[in-house]
Amino acid sequence: MRLAFWKKSDHTAGQVDFGRLPRHIAIILDGNGRWARRRGLPRTAGHKVGAETFRTIATYCRDIGIDYLTVYAFSTENWKRPQDEVDTIMTLLKRYLLEAIETMERDNVRLNFMGDLTVLSRELQELAAQCNAISARLTGCQCNICINYGGRAEIVHAARRFAEDCAAGIAKPEELTEEHFDGYLYSAGIPSPELLIRPGGEQRLSNFLLWQCAYTEFYSTEVLWPDFSKEDLHRAIAAYQGRDRRFGGVR
Ligand code: IPE
Ligand code: IPE
Ligand code: MG
């Protein structure tokens, strides 16, 4: 019974139609650094709390029956950051994956990675592979974690693979369709997100899911990611449910 997931006193849940949820929600996990700075803490402290927030929101998405949650955790541009910040993010990722390997079976949350992982340490790549193997046995909400991910890089990577298939005689340029090209992306087989949430207040995509978000509803909130709560998720879903999605047509 879906109503069991929220208290009657929570008016934000009351605004959501739980029978008409998006199948796929994407979130740009932004605002960790500002969250820390406002508390006089190093930026890395924000990343630590942000990782906990991800756990809470991913579990809640599973509870309410969201099929796919795709999160932007580290972009192809984030390598420009100070080395100690990048190192801390990678250490947090390792800790997250180690814990996930222990808990994902119990929690029935599947993990999938999008992005070029080949530049990560061998250890991180092996942990990601273990998560993938466990996920193959599970049925719950699929969390796509985007690491070293860029929308443009994803499209170039897909184009290269298609060109290779053409050179090998497996594919033909004149037969390429949008649906066919979709199958070369990291997100192959996953429906486009209906809703993209950006905490931290910025009004841009920052190179996230450029292909997949062609008709996705965008929701930006000033709330910083470490503070993002189930109530904020309710607000975003309620806003999405109030949108008039026309897909270029008329009503
Ligand atoms: C998002 O938070 C996390 C990553 C990009 C890894 P930021 O670190 O960008 O936080 P702000 O935007 O500086 O507050
Ligand atoms: C986008 O946030 C990337 C992630 C959250 C992983 P950024 O903080 O890197 O984006 P900009 O620099 O504000 O565009
Ligand atoms: Mg940011």
PDB file of C-alpha atoms and ligand atoms in Angstrom:
ATOM      1  CA  MET A   1       0.000   0.000   0.000  1.00  0.00           C
ATOM      2  CA  ARG A   2       1.717   3.149  -1.218  1.00  0.00           C
ATOM      3  CA  LEU A   3       0.103   5.396   1.428  1.00  0.00           C
ATOM      4  CA  ALA A   4       2.230   3.589   4.015  1.00  0.00           C
ATOM      5  CA  PHE A   5       5.272   5.440   2.718  1.00  0.00           C
ATOM      6  CA  TRP A   6       4.189   8.835   3.978  1.00  0.00           C
ATOM      7  CA  LYS A   7       2.615  10.272   7.034  1.00  0.00           C
ATOM      8  CA  LYS A   8      -0.738  12.024   6.666  1.00  0.00           C
ATOM      9  CA  SER A   9       0.846  15.062   8.319  1.00  0.00           C
ATOM     10  CA  ASP A  10       3.313  15.403   5.421  1.00  0.00           C
ATOM     11  CA  HIS A  11       1.512  17.805   3.118  1.00  0.00           C
ATOM     12  CA  THR A  12       4.172  17.440   0.371  1.00  0.00           C
ATOM     13  CA  ALA A  13       3.273  13.754  -0.043  1.00  0.00           C
ATOM     14  CA  GLY A  14      -0.376  14.751  -0.225  1.00  0.00           C
ATOM     15  CA  GLN A  15       0.437  16.754  -3.352  1.00  0.00           C
ATOM     16  CA  VAL A  16       1.770  13.683  -5.183  1.00  0.00           C
ATOM     17  CA  ASP A  17      -0.367  11.275  -7.180  1.00  0.00           C
ATOM     18  CA  PHE A  18       1.447   8.033  -6.304  1.00  0.00           C
ATOM     19  CA  GLY A  19      -0.492   6.170  -8.958  1.00  0.00           C
ATOM     20  CA  ARG A  20       0.968   8.364 -11.697  1.00  0.00           C
ATOM     21  CA  LEU A  21       4.663   8.552 -10.845  1.00  0.00           C
ATOM     22  CA  PRO A  22       7.377   9.031 -13.454  1.00  0.00           C
ATOM     23  CA  ARG A  23       9.113   5.754 -14.322  1.00  0.00           C
ATOM     24  CA  HIS A  24      12.489   7.427 -14.542  1.00  0.00           C
ATOM     25  CA  ILE A  25      13.842  10.354 -12.505  1.00  0.00           C
ATOM     26  CA  ALA A  26      17.251  11.938 -13.134  1.00  0.00           C
ATOM     27  CA  ILE A  27      19.036  14.133 -10.592  1.00  0.00           C
ATOM     28  CA  ILE A  28      22.105  16.378 -10.904  1.00  0.00           C
ATOM     29  CA  LEU A  29      23.677  16.004  -7.456  1.00  0.00           C
ATOM     30  CA  ASP A  30      24.749  19.629  -7.111  1.00  0.00           C
ATOM     31  CA  GLY A  31      25.449  22.017  -4.234  1.00  0.00           C
ATOM     32  CA  ASN A  32      27.720  19.896  -2.028  1.00  0.00           C
ATOM     33  CA  GLY A  33      30.519  22.487  -2.000  1.00  0.00           C
ATOM     34  CA  ARG A  34      28.237  25.411  -1.139  1.00  0.00           C
ATOM     35  CA  TRP A  35      26.546  23.370   1.578  1.00  0.00           C
ATOM     36  CA  ALA A  36      29.947  22.822   3.233  1.00  0.00           C
ATOM     37  CA  ARG A  37      31.175  26.384   2.711  1.00  0.00           C
ATOM     38  CA  ARG A  38      28.081  27.807   4.414  1.00  0.00           C
ATOM     39  CA  ARG A  39      29.040  25.773   7.467  1.00  0.00           C
ATOM     40  CA  GLY A  40      32.691  26.764   7.387  1.00  0.00           C
ATOM     41  CA  LEU A  41      33.626  23.197   6.398  1.00  0.00           C
ATOM     42  CA  PRO A  42      35.874  21.953   3.569  1.00  0.00           C
ATOM     43  CA  ARG A  43      34.000  21.231   0.318  1.00  0.00           C
ATOM     44  CA  THR A  44      34.733  17.537   0.776  1.00  0.00           C
ATOM     45  CA  ALA A  45      32.476  17.488   3.858  1.00  0.00           C
ATOM     46  CA  GLY A  46      29.601  18.338   1.530  1.00  0.00           C
ATOM     47  CA  HIS A  47      30.424  15.379  -0.695  1.00  0.00           C
ATOM     48  CA  LYS A  48      30.337  13.050   2.338  1.00  0.00           C
ATOM     49  CA  VAL A  49      26.864  14.216   3.388  1.00  0.00           C
ATOM     50  CA  GLY A  50      25.762  14.221  -0.255  1.00  0.00           C
ATOM     51  CA  ALA A  51      26.613  10.504  -0.501  1.00  0.00           C
ATOM     52  CA  GLU A  52      24.304   9.824   2.481  1.00  0.00           C
ATOM     53  CA  THR A  53      21.547  11.853   0.865  1.00  0.00           C
ATOM     54  CA  PHE A  54      21.876   9.711  -2.256  1.00  0.00           C
ATOM     55  CA  ARG A  55      21.382   6.558  -0.187  1.00  0.00           C
ATOM     56  CA  THR A  56      18.231   7.979   1.427  1.00  0.00           C
ATOM     57  CA  ILE A  57      16.689   9.196  -1.836  1.00  0.00           C
ATOM     58  CA  ALA A  58      17.571   6.015  -3.772  1.00  0.00           C
ATOM     59  CA  THR A  59      15.951   3.847  -1.102  1.00  0.00           C
ATOM     60  CA  TYR A  60      12.867   6.059  -1.083  1.00  0.00           C
ATOM     61  CA  CYS A  61      12.585   5.875  -4.875  1.00  0.00           C
ATOM     62  CA  ARG A  62      12.625   2.075  -4.556  1.00  0.00           C
ATOM     63  CA  ASP A  63       9.937   2.264  -1.845  1.00  0.00           C
ATOM     64  CA  ILE A  64       7.516   4.301  -3.921  1.00  0.00           C
ATOM     65  CA  GLY A  65       8.098   2.243  -7.068  1.00  0.00           C
ATOM     66  CA  ILE A  66      10.307   4.390  -9.313  1.00  0.00           C
ATOM     67  CA  ASP A  67      11.862   2.047 -11.922  1.00  0.00           C
ATOM     68  CA  TYR A  68      14.975   4.104 -12.765  1.00  0.00           C
ATOM     69  CA  LEU A  69      16.924   6.765 -10.894  1.00  0.00           C
ATOM     70  CA  THR A  70      19.858   8.276 -12.817  1.00  0.00           C
ATOM     71  CA  VAL A  71      22.245  10.503 -10.875  1.00  0.00           C
ATOM     72  CA  TYR A  72      25.076  12.720 -12.046  1.00  0.00           C
ATOM     73  CA  ALA A  73      27.872  12.097  -9.559  1.00  0.00           C
ATOM     74  CA  PHE A  74      31.044  13.111 -11.430  1.00  0.00           C
ATOM     75  CA  SER A  75      31.292  14.758 -14.826  1.00  0.00           C
ATOM     76  CA  THR A  76      33.976  14.597 -17.509  1.00  0.00           C
ATOM     77  CA  GLU A  77      34.654  18.245 -16.563  1.00  0.00           C
ATOM     78  CA  ASN A  78      34.955  17.633 -12.808  1.00  0.00           C
ATOM     79  CA  TRP A  79      38.587  16.436 -13.257  1.00  0.00           C
ATOM     80  CA  LYS A  80      39.446  20.177 -13.410  1.00  0.00           C
ATOM     81  CA  ARG A  81      38.873  20.417  -9.649  1.00  0.00           C
ATOM     82  CA  PRO A  82      41.703  20.463  -7.076  1.00  0.00           C
ATOM     83  CA  GLN A  83      43.363  17.049  -6.796  1.00  0.00           C
ATOM     84  CA  ASP A  84      42.459  16.595  -3.115  1.00  0.00           C
ATOM     85  CA  GLU A  85      38.764  17.145  -3.896  1.00  0.00           C
ATOM     86  CA  VAL A  86      38.879  14.618  -6.761  1.00  0.00           C
ATOM     87  CA  ASP A  87      40.722  12.138  -4.514  1.00  0.00           C
ATOM     88  CA  THR A  88      38.101  12.506  -1.768  1.00  0.00           C
ATOM     89  CA  ILE A  89      35.264  11.942  -4.239  1.00  0.00           C
ATOM     90  CA  MET A  90      36.967   8.756  -5.513  1.00  0.00           C
ATOM     91  CA  THR A  91      37.532   7.552  -1.916  1.00  0.00           C
ATOM     92  CA  LEU A  92      33.854   8.173  -1.147  1.00  0.00           C
ATOM     93  CA  LEU A  93      32.904   6.278  -4.286  1.00  0.00           C
ATOM     94  CA  LYS A  94      35.020   3.322  -3.186  1.00  0.00           C
ATOM     95  CA  ARG A  95      33.404   3.355   0.256  1.00  0.00           C
ATOM     96  CA  TYR A  96      29.970   3.580  -1.333  1.00  0.00           C
ATOM     97  CA  LEU A  97      30.619   0.636  -3.652  1.00  0.00           C
ATOM     98  CA  LEU A  98      32.036  -1.525  -0.837  1.00  0.00           C
ATOM     99  CA  GLU A  99      28.926  -0.864   1.260  1.00  0.00           C
ATOM    100  CA  ALA A 100      26.661  -1.393  -1.732  1.00  0.00           C
ATOM    101  CA  ILE A 101      28.178  -4.828  -2.379  1.00  0.00           C
ATOM    102  CA  GLU A 102      27.164  -5.775   1.193  1.00  0.00           C
ATOM    103  CA  THR A 103      23.684  -4.242   1.165  1.00  0.00           C
ATOM    104  CA  MET A 104      22.248  -4.175  -2.362  1.00  0.00           C
ATOM    105  CA  GLU A 105      20.905  -7.730  -2.226  1.00  0.00           C
ATOM    106  CA  ARG A 106      19.064  -6.964   1.030  1.00  0.00           C
ATOM    107  CA  ASP A 107      17.871  -3.556  -0.231  1.00  0.00           C
ATOM    108  CA  ASN A 108      16.984  -4.851  -3.717  1.00  0.00           C
ATOM    109  CA  VAL A 109      18.496  -1.763  -5.373  1.00  0.00           C
ATOM    110  CA  ARG A 110      20.318  -2.381  -8.656  1.00  0.00           C
ATOM    111  CA  LEU A 111      23.368  -0.321  -9.548  1.00  0.00           C
ATOM    112  CA  ASN A 112      24.461   0.446 -13.077  1.00  0.00           C
ATOM    113  CA  PHE A 113      27.245   2.802 -14.147  1.00  0.00           C
ATOM    114  CA  MET A 114      27.184   5.246 -17.019  1.00  0.00           C
ATOM    115  CA  GLY A 115      30.332   6.970 -18.235  1.00  0.00           C
ATOM    116  CA  ASP A 116      33.869   6.016 -19.188  1.00  0.00           C
ATOM    117  CA  LEU A 117      35.070   4.033 -16.178  1.00  0.00           C
ATOM    118  CA  THR A 118      38.306   2.937 -17.879  1.00  0.00           C
ATOM    119  CA  VAL A 119      40.161   5.955 -16.449  1.00  0.00           C
ATOM    120  CA  LEU A 120      39.217   5.013 -12.866  1.00  0.00           C
ATOM    121  CA  SER A 121      41.557   2.941 -10.681  1.00  0.00           C
ATOM    122  CA  ARG A 122      41.558  -0.805 -11.324  1.00  0.00           C
ATOM    123  CA  GLU A 123      40.112  -1.312  -7.840  1.00  0.00           C
ATOM    124  CA  LEU A 124      37.138   0.983  -8.516  1.00  0.00           C
ATOM    125  CA  GLN A 125      36.523  -0.705 -11.860  1.00  0.00           C
ATOM    126  CA  GLU A 126      36.488  -4.132 -10.184  1.00  0.00           C
ATOM    127  CA  LEU A 127      34.093  -2.955  -7.470  1.00  0.00           C
ATOM    128  CA  ALA A 128      31.782  -1.511 -10.149  1.00  0.00           C
ATOM    129  CA  ALA A 129      31.913  -4.853 -12.000  1.00  0.00           C
ATOM    130  CA  GLN A 130      30.952  -6.685  -8.788  1.00  0.00           C
ATOM    131  CA  CYS A 131      27.981  -4.338  -8.327  1.00  0.00           C
ATOM    132  CA  ASN A 132      26.915  -5.033 -11.896  1.00  0.00           C
ATOM    133  CA  ALA A 133      27.118  -8.796 -11.337  1.00  0.00           C
ATOM    134  CA  ILE A 134      24.986  -8.624  -8.158  1.00  0.00           C
ATOM    135  CA  SER A 135      22.506  -6.291  -9.895  1.00  0.00           C
ATOM    136  CA  ALA A 136      21.910  -8.871 -12.612  1.00  0.00           C
ATOM    137  CA  ARG A 137      20.201 -11.069  -9.960  1.00  0.00           C
ATOM    138  CA  LEU A 138      17.981  -8.286  -8.561  1.00  0.00           C
ATOM    139  CA  THR A 139      14.680  -6.783  -9.643  1.00  0.00           C
ATOM    140  CA  GLY A 140      14.347  -3.492  -7.661  1.00  0.00           C
ATOM    141  CA  CYS A 141      14.810   0.131  -8.711  1.00  0.00           C
ATOM    142  CA  GLN A 142      17.787   0.565 -11.056  1.00  0.00           C
ATOM    143  CA  CYS A 143      20.142   3.355  -9.981  1.00  0.00           C
ATOM    144  CA  ASN A 144      22.298   4.574 -12.835  1.00  0.00           C
ATOM    145  CA  ILE A 145      25.320   6.343 -11.371  1.00  0.00           C
ATOM    146  CA  CYS A 146      27.021   8.637 -13.876  1.00  0.00           C
ATOM    147  CA  ILE A 147      30.754   8.812 -13.252  1.00  0.00           C
ATOM    148  CA  ASN A 148      33.235  10.421 -15.603  1.00  0.00           C
ATOM    149  CA  TYR A 149      30.094  11.026 -17.608  1.00  0.00           C
ATOM    150  CA  GLY A 150      29.483  13.749 -20.184  1.00  0.00           C
ATOM    151  CA  GLY A 151      26.534  13.908 -22.559  1.00  0.00           C
ATOM    152  CA  ARG A 152      28.708  14.931 -25.493  1.00  0.00           C
ATOM    153  CA  ALA A 153      31.293  12.238 -24.740  1.00  0.00           C
ATOM    154  CA  GLU A 154      28.469   9.677 -24.589  1.00  0.00           C
ATOM    155  CA  ILE A 155      27.183  10.714 -28.033  1.00  0.00           C
ATOM    156  CA  VAL A 156      30.700  10.635 -29.540  1.00  0.00           C
ATOM    157  CA  HIS A 157      31.323   7.227 -27.962  1.00  0.00           C
ATOM    158  CA  ALA A 158      28.054   5.934 -29.455  1.00  0.00           C
ATOM    159  CA  ALA A 159      28.869   7.418 -32.883  1.00  0.00           C
ATOM    160  CA  ARG A 160      32.280   5.746 -32.810  1.00  0.00           C
ATOM    161  CA  ARG A 161      30.773   2.364 -31.974  1.00  0.00           C
ATOM    162  CA  PHE A 162      28.227   2.753 -34.749  1.00  0.00           C
ATOM    163  CA  ALA A 163      30.993   3.686 -37.215  1.00  0.00           C
ATOM    164  CA  GLU A 164      32.945   0.591 -36.125  1.00  0.00           C
ATOM    165  CA  ASP A 165      29.887  -1.580 -36.769  1.00  0.00           C
ATOM    166  CA  CYS A 166      29.551   0.008 -40.217  1.00  0.00           C
ATOM    167  CA  ALA A 167      33.221  -0.673 -40.974  1.00  0.00           C
ATOM    168  CA  ALA A 168      32.720  -4.285 -39.845  1.00  0.00           C
ATOM    169  CA  GLY A 169      29.678  -4.616 -42.120  1.00  0.00           C
ATOM    170  CA  ILE A 170      27.272  -5.161 -39.170  1.00  0.00           C
ATOM    171  CA  ALA A 171      25.460  -1.802 -39.655  1.00  0.00           C
ATOM    172  CA  LYS A 172      24.614   0.490 -42.566  1.00  0.00           C
ATOM    173  CA  PRO A 173      24.656   4.349 -42.333  1.00  0.00           C
ATOM    174  CA  GLU A 174      21.442   4.698 -44.339  1.00  0.00           C
ATOM    175  CA  GLU A 175      19.609   2.400 -41.919  1.00  0.00           C
ATOM    176  CA  LEU A 176      20.423   4.452 -38.798  1.00  0.00           C
ATOM    177  CA  THR A 177      17.333   5.678 -36.931  1.00  0.00           C
ATOM    178  CA  GLU A 178      16.949   7.505 -33.603  1.00  0.00           C
ATOM    179  CA  GLU A 179      15.844   4.255 -31.944  1.00  0.00           C
ATOM    180  CA  HIS A 180      18.829   2.393 -33.380  1.00  0.00           C
ATOM    181  CA  PHE A 181      21.275   5.108 -32.276  1.00  0.00           C
ATOM    182  CA  ASP A 182      19.728   5.034 -28.786  1.00  0.00           C
ATOM    183  CA  GLY A 183      20.971   1.466 -28.495  1.00  0.00           C
ATOM    184  CA  TYR A 184      24.596   2.609 -28.738  1.00  0.00           C
ATOM    185  CA  LEU A 185      24.308   4.972 -25.741  1.00  0.00           C
ATOM    186  CA  TYR A 186      25.202   4.070 -22.141  1.00  0.00           C
ATOM    187  CA  SER A 187      21.454   4.277 -21.488  1.00  0.00           C
ATOM    188  CA  ALA A 188      20.544   1.607 -24.077  1.00  0.00           C
ATOM    189  CA  GLY A 189      17.260  -0.048 -23.162  1.00  0.00           C
ATOM    190  CA  ILE A 190      16.387   2.529 -20.475  1.00  0.00           C
ATOM    191  CA  PRO A 191      13.413   4.833 -21.170  1.00  0.00           C
ATOM    192  CA  SER A 192      14.143   8.585 -21.184  1.00  0.00           C
ATOM    193  CA  PRO A 193      13.678  10.332 -17.833  1.00  0.00           C
ATOM    194  CA  GLU A 194      10.338  12.090 -17.530  1.00  0.00           C
ATOM    195  CA  LEU A 195      11.721  14.365 -14.790  1.00  0.00           C
ATOM    196  CA  LEU A 196      15.166  15.921 -14.270  1.00  0.00           C
ATOM    197  CA  ILE A 197      15.796  17.554 -10.882  1.00  0.00           C
ATOM    198  CA  ARG A 198      18.641  20.000 -10.287  1.00  0.00           C
ATOM    199  CA  PRO A 199      19.263  20.976  -6.656  1.00  0.00           C
ATOM    200  CA  GLY A 200      21.627  23.904  -6.014  1.00  0.00           C
ATOM    201  CA  GLY A 201      19.607  26.411  -8.023  1.00  0.00           C
ATOM    202  CA  GLU A 202      21.515  26.409 -11.330  1.00  0.00           C
ATOM    203  CA  GLN A 203      19.419  26.469 -14.488  1.00  0.00           C
ATOM    204  CA  ARG A 204      21.633  24.417 -16.785  1.00  0.00           C
ATOM    205  CA  LEU A 205      22.280  20.835 -17.862  1.00  0.00           C
ATOM    206  CA  SER A 206      26.077  20.936 -17.374  1.00  0.00           C
ATOM    207  CA  ASN A 207      26.482  18.255 -20.075  1.00  0.00           C
ATOM    208  CA  PHE A 208      24.060  15.763 -18.484  1.00  0.00           C
ATOM    209  CA  LEU A 209      21.932  13.365 -20.583  1.00  0.00           C
ATOM    210  CA  LEU A 210      21.877  15.669 -23.620  1.00  0.00           C
ATOM    211  CA  TRP A 211      20.272  13.063 -25.888  1.00  0.00           C
ATOM    212  CA  GLN A 212      17.918  11.530 -23.325  1.00  0.00           C
ATOM    213  CA  CYS A 213      16.477  14.814 -21.987  1.00  0.00           C
ATOM    214  CA  ALA A 214      15.047  16.043 -25.305  1.00  0.00           C
ATOM    215  CA  TYR A 215      11.527  16.145 -23.778  1.00  0.00           C
ATOM    216  CA  THR A 216      12.279  15.729 -20.084  1.00  0.00           C
ATOM    217  CA  GLU A 217      10.593  18.108 -17.629  1.00  0.00           C
ATOM    218  CA  PHE A 218      13.222  20.203 -15.830  1.00  0.00           C
ATOM    219  CA  TYR A 219      12.856  21.122 -12.150  1.00  0.00           C
ATOM    220  CA  SER A 220      15.395  23.331 -10.396  1.00  0.00           C
ATOM    221  CA  THR A 221      15.383  24.009  -6.653  1.00  0.00           C
ATOM    222  CA  GLU A 222      17.569  26.224  -4.458  1.00  0.00           C
ATOM    223  CA  VAL A 223      17.867  23.383  -1.930  1.00  0.00           C
ATOM    224  CA  LEU A 224      21.453  22.108  -1.885  1.00  0.00           C
ATOM    225  CA  TRP A 225      21.892  18.380  -2.523  1.00  0.00           C
ATOM    226  CA  PRO A 226      23.052  17.429   1.011  1.00  0.00           C
ATOM    227  CA  ASP A 227      19.804  18.988   2.362  1.00  0.00           C
ATOM    228  CA  PHE A 228      17.580  17.395  -0.299  1.00  0.00           C
ATOM    229  CA  SER A 229      14.809  15.399   1.412  1.00  0.00           C
ATOM    230  CA  LYS A 230      11.905  13.121   0.534  1.00  0.00           C
ATOM    231  CA  GLU A 231       9.720  16.222   0.874  1.00  0.00           C
ATOM    232  CA  ASP A 232      11.799  17.968  -1.801  1.00  0.00           C
ATOM    233  CA  LEU A 233      11.366  14.921  -4.016  1.00  0.00           C
ATOM    234  CA  HIS A 234       7.598  15.112  -3.458  1.00  0.00           C
ATOM    235  CA  ARG A 235       7.636  18.798  -4.442  1.00  0.00           C
ATOM    236  CA  ALA A 236       9.529  17.989  -7.652  1.00  0.00           C
ATOM    237  CA  ILE A 237       7.196  15.118  -8.567  1.00  0.00           C
ATOM    238  CA  ALA A 238       4.108  17.232  -7.804  1.00  0.00           C
ATOM    239  CA  ALA A 239       5.478  20.022 -10.050  1.00  0.00           C
ATOM    240  CA  TYR A 240       6.119  17.470 -12.815  1.00  0.00           C
ATOM    241  CA  GLN A 241       2.587  16.088 -12.470  1.00  0.00           C
ATOM    242  CA  GLY A 242       1.234  19.587 -12.985  1.00  0.00           C
ATOM    243  CA  ARG A 243       3.058  20.095 -16.285  1.00  0.00           C
ATOM    244  CA  ASP A 244       1.367  19.984 -19.672  1.00  0.00           C
ATOM    245  CA  ARG A 245       3.615  17.718 -21.762  1.00  0.00           C
ATOM    246  CA  ARG A 246       2.875  18.330 -25.429  1.00  0.00           C
ATOM    247  CA  PHE A 247       5.921  16.787 -27.187  1.00  0.00           C
ATOM    248  CA  GLY A 248       5.569  19.342 -29.959  1.00  0.00           C
ATOM    249  CA  GLY A 249       1.887  18.625 -30.507  1.00  0.00           C
ATOM    250  CA  VAL A 250      -1.235  20.555 -29.494  1.00  0.00           C
ATOM    251  CA  ARG A 251      -3.995  19.881 -26.994  1.00  0.00           C
TER     252      ARG A 251
HETATM  253  C1  IPE B   1      28.238  18.474  -6.852  1.00  0.00           C
HETATM  254  O1  IPE B   1      28.451  19.448  -5.908  1.00  0.00           O
HETATM  255  C2  IPE B   1      29.189  17.300  -6.713  1.00  0.00           C
HETATM  256  C3  IPE B   1      30.119  17.153  -7.838  1.00  0.00           C
HETATM  257  C4  IPE B   1      30.129  17.900  -8.905  1.00  0.00           C
HETATM  258  C5  IPE B   1      31.093  16.094  -7.731  1.00  0.00           C
HETATM  259  P1  IPE B   1      29.493  20.607  -6.165  1.00  0.00           P
HETATM  260  O2  IPE B   1      30.808  20.164  -5.650  1.00  0.00           O
HETATM  261  O3  IPE B   1      29.474  21.039  -7.579  1.00  0.00           O
HETATM  262  O4  IPE B   1      28.904  21.726  -5.230  1.00  0.00           O
HETATM  263  P2  IPE B   1      28.827  23.286  -5.554  1.00  0.00           P
HETATM  264  O5  IPE B   1      28.054  23.439  -6.820  1.00  0.00           O
HETATM  265  O6  IPE B   1      30.234  23.771  -5.674  1.00  0.00           O
HETATM  266  O7  IPE B   1      28.110  23.854  -4.385  1.00  0.00           O
HETATM  267  C1  IPE B   2      27.341  19.133 -12.495  1.00  0.00           C
HETATM  268  O1  IPE B   2      27.670  19.989 -11.470  1.00  0.00           O
HETATM  269  C2  IPE B   2      28.060  17.832 -12.345  1.00  0.00           C
HETATM  270  C3  IPE B   2      27.683  17.011 -11.211  1.00  0.00           C
HETATM  271  C4  IPE B   2      26.815  17.330 -10.289  1.00  0.00           C
HETATM  272  C5  IPE B   2      28.341  15.744 -11.136  1.00  0.00           C
HETATM  273  P1  IPE B   2      28.857  21.040 -11.609  1.00  0.00           P
HETATM  274  O2  IPE B   2      28.942  21.752 -10.305  1.00  0.00           O
HETATM  275  O3  IPE B   2      30.081  20.363 -12.080  1.00  0.00           O
HETATM  276  O4  IPE B   2      28.322  21.990 -12.764  1.00  0.00           O
HETATM  277  P2  IPE B   2      28.610  23.512 -13.097  1.00  0.00           P
HETATM  278  O5  IPE B   2      30.103  23.691 -13.058  1.00  0.00           O
HETATM  279  O6  IPE B   2      27.931  24.329 -12.039  1.00  0.00           O
HETATM  280  O7  IPE B   2      27.996  23.726 -14.438  1.00  0.00           O
HETATM  281 MG    MG B   3      28.357  22.431  -8.576  1.00  0.00          MG
END
